[in-house]
Tab-separated table of C-alpha atoms and ligand atoms in Angstrom:
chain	number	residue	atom	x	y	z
R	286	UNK	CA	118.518	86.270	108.273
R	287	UNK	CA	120.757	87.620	105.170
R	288	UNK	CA	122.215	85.025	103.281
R	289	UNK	CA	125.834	85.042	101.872
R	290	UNK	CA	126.029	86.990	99.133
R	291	UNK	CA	128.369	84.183	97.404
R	292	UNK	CA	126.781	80.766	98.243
R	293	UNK	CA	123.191	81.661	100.196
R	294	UNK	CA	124.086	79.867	103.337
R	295	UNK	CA	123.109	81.873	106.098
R	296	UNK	CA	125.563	84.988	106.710
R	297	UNK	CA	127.828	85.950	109.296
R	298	UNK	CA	129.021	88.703	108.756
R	299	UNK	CA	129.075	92.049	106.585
R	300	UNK	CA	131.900	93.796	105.575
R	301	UNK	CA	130.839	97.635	104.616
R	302	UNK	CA	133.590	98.491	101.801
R	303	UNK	CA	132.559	97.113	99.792
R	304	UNK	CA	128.675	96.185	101.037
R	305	UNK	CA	128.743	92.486	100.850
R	306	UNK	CA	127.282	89.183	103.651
R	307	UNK	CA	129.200	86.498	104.068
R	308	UNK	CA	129.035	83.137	105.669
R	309	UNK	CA	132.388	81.857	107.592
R	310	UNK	CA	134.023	80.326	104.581
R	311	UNK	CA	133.182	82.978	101.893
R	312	UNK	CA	134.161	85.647	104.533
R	313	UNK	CA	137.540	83.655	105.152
R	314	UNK	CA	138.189	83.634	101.545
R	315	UNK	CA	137.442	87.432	101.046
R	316	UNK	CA	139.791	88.608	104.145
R	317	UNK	CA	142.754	86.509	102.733
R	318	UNK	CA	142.083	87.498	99.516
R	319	UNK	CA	142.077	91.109	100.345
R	320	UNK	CA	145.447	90.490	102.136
R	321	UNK	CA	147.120	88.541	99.429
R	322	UNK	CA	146.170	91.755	97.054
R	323	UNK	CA	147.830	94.265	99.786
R	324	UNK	CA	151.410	92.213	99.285
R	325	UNK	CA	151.016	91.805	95.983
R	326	UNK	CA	149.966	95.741	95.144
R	327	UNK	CA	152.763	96.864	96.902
R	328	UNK	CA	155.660	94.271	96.458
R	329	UNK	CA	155.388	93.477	99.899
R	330	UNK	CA	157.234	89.741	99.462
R	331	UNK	CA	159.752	88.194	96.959
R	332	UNK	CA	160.776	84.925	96.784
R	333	UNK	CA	163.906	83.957	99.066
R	334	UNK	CA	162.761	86.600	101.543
R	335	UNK	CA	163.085	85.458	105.205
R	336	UNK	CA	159.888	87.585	107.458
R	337	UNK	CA	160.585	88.096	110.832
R	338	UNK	CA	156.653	88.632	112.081
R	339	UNK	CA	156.213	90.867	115.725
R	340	UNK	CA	154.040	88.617	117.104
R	341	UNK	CA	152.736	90.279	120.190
R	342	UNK	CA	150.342	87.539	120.826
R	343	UNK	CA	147.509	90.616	120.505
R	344	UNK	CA	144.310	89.929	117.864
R	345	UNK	CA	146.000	91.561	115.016
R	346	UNK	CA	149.573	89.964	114.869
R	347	UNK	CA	147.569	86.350	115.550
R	348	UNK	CA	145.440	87.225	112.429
R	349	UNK	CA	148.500	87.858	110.902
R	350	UNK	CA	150.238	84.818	111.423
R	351	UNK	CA	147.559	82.844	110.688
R	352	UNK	CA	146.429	84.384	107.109
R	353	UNK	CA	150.689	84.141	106.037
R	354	UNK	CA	150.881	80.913	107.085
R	355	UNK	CA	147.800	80.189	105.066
R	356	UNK	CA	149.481	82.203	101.960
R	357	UNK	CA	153.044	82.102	102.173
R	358	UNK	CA	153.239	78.430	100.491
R	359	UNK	CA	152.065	80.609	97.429
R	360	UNK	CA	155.851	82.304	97.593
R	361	UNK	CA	158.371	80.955	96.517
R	362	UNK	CA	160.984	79.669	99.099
R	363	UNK	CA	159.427	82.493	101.745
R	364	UNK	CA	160.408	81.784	105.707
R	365	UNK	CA	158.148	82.663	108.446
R	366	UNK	CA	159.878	83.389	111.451
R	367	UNK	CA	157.980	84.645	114.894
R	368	UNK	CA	159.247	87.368	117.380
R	369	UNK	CA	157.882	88.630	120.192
R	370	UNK	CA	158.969	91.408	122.190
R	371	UNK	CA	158.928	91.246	126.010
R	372	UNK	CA	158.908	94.834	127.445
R	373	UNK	CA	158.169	93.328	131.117
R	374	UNK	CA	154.664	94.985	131.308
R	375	UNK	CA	153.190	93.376	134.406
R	376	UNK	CA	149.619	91.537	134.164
R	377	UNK	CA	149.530	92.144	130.622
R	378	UNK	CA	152.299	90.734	128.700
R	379	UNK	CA	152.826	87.465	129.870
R	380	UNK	CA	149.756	85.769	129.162
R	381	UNK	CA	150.031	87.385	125.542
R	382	UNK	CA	153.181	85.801	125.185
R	383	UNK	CA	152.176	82.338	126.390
R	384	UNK	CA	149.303	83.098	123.768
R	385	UNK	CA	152.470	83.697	120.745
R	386	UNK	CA	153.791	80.674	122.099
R	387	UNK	CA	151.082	78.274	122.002
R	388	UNK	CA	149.959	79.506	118.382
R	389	UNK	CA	153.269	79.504	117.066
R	390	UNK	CA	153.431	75.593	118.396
R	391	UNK	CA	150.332	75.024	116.794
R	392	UNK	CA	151.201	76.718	113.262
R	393	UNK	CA	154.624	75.037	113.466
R	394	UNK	CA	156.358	78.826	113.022
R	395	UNK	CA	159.595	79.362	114.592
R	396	UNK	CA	159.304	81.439	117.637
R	397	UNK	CA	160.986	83.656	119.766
R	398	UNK	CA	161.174	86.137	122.472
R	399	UNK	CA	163.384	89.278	122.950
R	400	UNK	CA	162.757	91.143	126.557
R	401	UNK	CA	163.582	94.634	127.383
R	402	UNK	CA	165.582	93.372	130.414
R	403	UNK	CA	167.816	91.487	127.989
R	404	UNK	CA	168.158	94.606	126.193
R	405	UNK	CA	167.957	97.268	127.953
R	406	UNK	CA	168.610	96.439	131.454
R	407	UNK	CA	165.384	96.816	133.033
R	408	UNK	CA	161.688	96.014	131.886
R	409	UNK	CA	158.841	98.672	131.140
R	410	UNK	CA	157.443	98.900	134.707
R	411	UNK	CA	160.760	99.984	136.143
R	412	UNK	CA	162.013	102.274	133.814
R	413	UNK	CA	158.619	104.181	133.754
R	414	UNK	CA	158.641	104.605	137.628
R	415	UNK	CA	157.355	107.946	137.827
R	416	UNK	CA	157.450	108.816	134.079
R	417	UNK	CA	154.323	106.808	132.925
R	418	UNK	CA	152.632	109.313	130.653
R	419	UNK	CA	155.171	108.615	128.309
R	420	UNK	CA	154.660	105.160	128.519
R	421	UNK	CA	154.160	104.579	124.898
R	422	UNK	CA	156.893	106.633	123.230
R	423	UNK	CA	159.546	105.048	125.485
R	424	UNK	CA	157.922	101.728	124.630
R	425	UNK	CA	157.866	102.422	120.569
R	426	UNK	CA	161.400	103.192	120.728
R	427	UNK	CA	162.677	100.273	122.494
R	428	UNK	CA	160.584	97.986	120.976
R	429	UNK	CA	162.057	99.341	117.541
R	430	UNK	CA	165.049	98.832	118.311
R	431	UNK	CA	164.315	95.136	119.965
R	432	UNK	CA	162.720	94.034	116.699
R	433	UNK	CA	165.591	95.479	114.482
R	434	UNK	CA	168.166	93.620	116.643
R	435	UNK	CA	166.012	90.080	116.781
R	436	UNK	CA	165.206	90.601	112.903
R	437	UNK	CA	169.434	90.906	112.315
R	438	UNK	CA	169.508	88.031	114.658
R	439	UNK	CA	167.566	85.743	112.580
R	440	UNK	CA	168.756	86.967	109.482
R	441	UNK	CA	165.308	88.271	108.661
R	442	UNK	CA	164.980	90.500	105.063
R	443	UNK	CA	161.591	92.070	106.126
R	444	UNK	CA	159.798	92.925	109.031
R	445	UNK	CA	155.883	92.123	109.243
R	446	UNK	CA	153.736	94.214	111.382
R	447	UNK	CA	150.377	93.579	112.384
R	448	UNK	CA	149.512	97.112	112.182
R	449	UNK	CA	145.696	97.557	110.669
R	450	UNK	CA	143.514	100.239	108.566
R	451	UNK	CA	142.737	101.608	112.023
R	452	UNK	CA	146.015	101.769	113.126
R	453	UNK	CA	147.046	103.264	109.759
R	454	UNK	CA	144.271	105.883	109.815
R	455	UNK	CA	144.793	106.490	113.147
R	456	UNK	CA	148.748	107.271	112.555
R	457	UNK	CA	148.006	109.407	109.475
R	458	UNK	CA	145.350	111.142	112.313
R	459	UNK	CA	148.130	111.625	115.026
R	460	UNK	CA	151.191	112.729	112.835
R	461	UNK	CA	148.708	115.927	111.261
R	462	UNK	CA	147.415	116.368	114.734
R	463	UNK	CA	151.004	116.925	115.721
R	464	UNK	CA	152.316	118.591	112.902
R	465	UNK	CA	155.143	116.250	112.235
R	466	UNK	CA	155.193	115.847	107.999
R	467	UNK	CA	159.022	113.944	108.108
R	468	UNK	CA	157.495	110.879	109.528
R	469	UNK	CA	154.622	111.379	107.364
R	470	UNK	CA	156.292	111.229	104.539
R	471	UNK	CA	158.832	108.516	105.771
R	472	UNK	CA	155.991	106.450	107.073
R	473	UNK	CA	154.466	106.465	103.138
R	474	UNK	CA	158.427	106.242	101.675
R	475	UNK	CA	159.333	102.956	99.949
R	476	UNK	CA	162.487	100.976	100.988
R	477	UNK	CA	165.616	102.730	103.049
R	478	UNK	CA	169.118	101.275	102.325
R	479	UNK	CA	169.731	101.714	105.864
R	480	UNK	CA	166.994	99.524	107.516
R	481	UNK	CA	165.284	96.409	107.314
R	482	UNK	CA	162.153	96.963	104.923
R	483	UNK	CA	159.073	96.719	107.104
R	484	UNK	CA	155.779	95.601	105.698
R	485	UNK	CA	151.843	96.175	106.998
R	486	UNK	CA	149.790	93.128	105.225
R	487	UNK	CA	146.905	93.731	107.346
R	488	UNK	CA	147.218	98.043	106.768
R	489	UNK	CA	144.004	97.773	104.479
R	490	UNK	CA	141.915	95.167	107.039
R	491	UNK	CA	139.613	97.304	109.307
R	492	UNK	CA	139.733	96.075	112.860
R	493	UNK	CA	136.452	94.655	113.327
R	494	UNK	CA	137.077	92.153	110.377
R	495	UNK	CA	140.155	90.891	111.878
R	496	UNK	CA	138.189	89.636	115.018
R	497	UNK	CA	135.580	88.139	113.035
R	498	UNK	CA	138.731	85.989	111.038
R	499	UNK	CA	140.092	85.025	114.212
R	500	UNK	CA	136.073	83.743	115.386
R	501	UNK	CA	135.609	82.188	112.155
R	502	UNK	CA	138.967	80.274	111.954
R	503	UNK	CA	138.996	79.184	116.269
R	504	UNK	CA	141.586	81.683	116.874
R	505	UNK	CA	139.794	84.492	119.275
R	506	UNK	CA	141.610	84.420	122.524
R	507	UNK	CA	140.266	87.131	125.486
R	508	UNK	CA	143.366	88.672	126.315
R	509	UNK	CA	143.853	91.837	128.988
R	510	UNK	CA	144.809	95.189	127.807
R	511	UNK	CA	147.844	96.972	128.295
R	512	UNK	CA	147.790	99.285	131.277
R	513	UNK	CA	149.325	102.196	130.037
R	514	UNK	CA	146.699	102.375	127.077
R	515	UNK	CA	145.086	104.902	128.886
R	516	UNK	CA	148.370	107.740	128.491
R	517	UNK	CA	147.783	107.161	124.903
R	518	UNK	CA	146.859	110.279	122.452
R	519	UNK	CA	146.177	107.200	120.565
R	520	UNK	CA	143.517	106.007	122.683
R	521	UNK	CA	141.225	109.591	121.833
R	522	UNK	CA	142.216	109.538	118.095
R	523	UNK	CA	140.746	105.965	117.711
R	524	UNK	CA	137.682	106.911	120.095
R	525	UNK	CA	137.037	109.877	117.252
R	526	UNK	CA	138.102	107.941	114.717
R	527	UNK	CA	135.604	104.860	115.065
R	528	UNK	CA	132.748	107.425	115.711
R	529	UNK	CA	133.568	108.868	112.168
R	530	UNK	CA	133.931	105.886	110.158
R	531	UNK	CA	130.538	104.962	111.596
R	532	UNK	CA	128.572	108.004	110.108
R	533	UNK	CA	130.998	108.710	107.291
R	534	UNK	CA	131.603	104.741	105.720
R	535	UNK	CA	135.536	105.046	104.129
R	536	UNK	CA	137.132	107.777	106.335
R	537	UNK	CA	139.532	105.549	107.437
R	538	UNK	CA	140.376	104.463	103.552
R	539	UNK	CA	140.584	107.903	102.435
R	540	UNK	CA	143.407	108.838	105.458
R	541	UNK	CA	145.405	106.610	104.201
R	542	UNK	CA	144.831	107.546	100.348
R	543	UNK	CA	145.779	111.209	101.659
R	544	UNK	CA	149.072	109.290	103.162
R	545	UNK	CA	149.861	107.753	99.616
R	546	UNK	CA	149.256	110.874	97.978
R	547	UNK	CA	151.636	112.996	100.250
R	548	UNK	CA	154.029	110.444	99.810
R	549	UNK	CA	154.027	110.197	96.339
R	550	UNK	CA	154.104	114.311	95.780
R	551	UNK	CA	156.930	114.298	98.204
R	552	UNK	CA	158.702	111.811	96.752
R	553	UNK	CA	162.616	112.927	96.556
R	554	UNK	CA	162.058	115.640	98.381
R	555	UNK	CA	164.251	116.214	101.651
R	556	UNK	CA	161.487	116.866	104.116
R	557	UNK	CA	163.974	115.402	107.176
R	558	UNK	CA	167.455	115.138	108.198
R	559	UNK	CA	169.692	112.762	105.989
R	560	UNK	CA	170.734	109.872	107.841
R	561	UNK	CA	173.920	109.622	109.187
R	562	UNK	CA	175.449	107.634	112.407
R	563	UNK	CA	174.430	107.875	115.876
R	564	UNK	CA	177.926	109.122	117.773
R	565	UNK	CA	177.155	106.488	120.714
R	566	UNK	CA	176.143	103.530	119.206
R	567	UNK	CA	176.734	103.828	115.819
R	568	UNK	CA	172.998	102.907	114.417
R	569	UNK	CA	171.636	104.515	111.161
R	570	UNK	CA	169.650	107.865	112.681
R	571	UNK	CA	168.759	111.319	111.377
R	572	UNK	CA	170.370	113.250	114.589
R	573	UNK	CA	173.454	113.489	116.115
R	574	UNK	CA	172.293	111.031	118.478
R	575	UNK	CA	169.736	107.774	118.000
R	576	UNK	CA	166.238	107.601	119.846
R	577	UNK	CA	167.495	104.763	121.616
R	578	UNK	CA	170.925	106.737	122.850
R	579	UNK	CA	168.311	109.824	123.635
R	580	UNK	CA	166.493	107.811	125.844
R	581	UNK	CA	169.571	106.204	127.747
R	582	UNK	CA	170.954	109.537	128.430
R	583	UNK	CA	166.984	111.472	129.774
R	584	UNK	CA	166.682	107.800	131.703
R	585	UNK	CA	170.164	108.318	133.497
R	586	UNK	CA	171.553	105.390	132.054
D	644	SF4	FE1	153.757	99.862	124.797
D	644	SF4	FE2	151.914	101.826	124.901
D	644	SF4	FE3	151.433	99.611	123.464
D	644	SF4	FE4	151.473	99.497	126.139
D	644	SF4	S1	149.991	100.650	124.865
D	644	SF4	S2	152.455	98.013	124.736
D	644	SF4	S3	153.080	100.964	126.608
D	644	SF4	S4	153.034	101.146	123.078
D	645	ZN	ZN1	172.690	105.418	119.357
């Protein structure tokens, strides 16, 4: 058996960028420190800010909460507060939301829990009836606009997402495979006066690392998937993704550098509508209507 590359103990695990074994408390120490670097490089925290964290209950947002509740008493006067978003998915959501509840006890986090119903009227299930291929667009935009309106709620200056290198390369993936270079460009773009800044600790943490913190620190938790996964484009982009990464070691790395890059050579430059106010509702948009508004009107609402 390898032995940790830092103290000899026996590993358990290896980390491929950079090539390095680890035991459980060396690998613990790496993954947070890689994390603390990610907020640091990009300015991700100041002191006084208040973090409303989407805690979905999923692997990713629990490795989330845990490493910032490990490093946030390094910040100055930072609050942590938990929200998770109930879009009324049936067999899926609320077991991961008893999960976000019992953590959030057991961290001592302030927690709470936004539904779709509240919202919107109706949960997931129903307004899909019929319309469930586009499951996950109708779900991104509500869920948006749930966490903007919790994060306002809770006076929140930032908004922490879970969202990991996959996810990351995987977006950079999706948005070229679709041709869409404004949210390319906004998705690299630095803080906009108009929303609440969001921030991605984990956007440099490969997936497979994330579940191997959670092991290491008792935190792993089986949890089912959600049922319209399979609608996804998503779903095939990670499938080719993973595949690549696996023969080709940093193609998930070098996405995102291509993201950075685009953003910074776009930088200033009007690739999208300005933003102006949604006629109905008044939110910040780049149309003459919101996505949310959009949606109300093609669901008949
Ligand atoms: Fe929503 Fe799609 Fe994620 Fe399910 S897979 S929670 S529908 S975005
Ligand atoms: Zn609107």
């Amino acid at each position: 058996m390898k032995g940790c590359d830092c103290c000899g103990e026996p590993a358990i695990a290896r980390v491929r960028e950079p090539n390095r074994h680890f035991c459980a408390t060396h690998f613990t120490g790496f993954f947070e420190d890689r994390v603390g670097r990610t907020i640091r490089d990009d300015n991700m925290i100041k002191p006084g800010d208040r973090i409303a964290l989407a805690l979905s209950g999923g692997k990713d947002s629990r490795a989330l909460i845990l490493v910032l509740s490990h490093l946030l008493p390094v910040w100055e006067n930072v609050h942590l507060v938990a929200i998770t978003i109930d879009e009324g998915i049936e067999g899926y959501r609320d077991e991961t939301v008893r999960a976000a509840r019992e953590l959030t006890a057991i961290l001592g986090i302030e927690h709470h829990t936004v539904s779709f119903e509240d919202l919107f009227g109706n949960n997931l299930d129903t307004l899909l009836v019929g319309r469930e291929r586009e499951a996950c667009t109708v779900c991104g935009i509500i869920r948006k606009k749930a966490l903007t309106v919790a994060a306002e709620q809770y006076s929140a200056t930032k908004i922490a997402t879970g969202h990991n290198l996959d996810d990351e390369a995987q977006s950079v993936l999706m948005n070229t495979l679709r041709g869409d270079l404004p949210r390319f460009v906004r998705d690299a773009a630095q803080e906009n006066p108009y929303f609440i800044p969001r921030i991605k600790p984990l956007s440099l943490t490969p997936e497979k690392e994330i579940a191997i913190y959670l092991m290491v620190n008792n935190a792993w938790n089986v949890l089912p998937e959600c049922p319209y996964t399979r609608f996804a484009l998503r779903a095939e982009v990670r499938g080719m993704l993973t595949k690549l990464e696996y023969r080709y070691p940093g193609t998930m790395l070098h996405l995102i550098e291509t993201k950075k890059k685009i953003g910074r050579y776009c930088a200033g430059a009007q690739v999208s509508e300005p933003i102006r106010r949604c006629r109905e509702c008044g939110d910040p948009c780049s149309a003459d209507l919101c996505q949310v508004c959009q949606l109300r009107h093609s669901l008949g609402r």
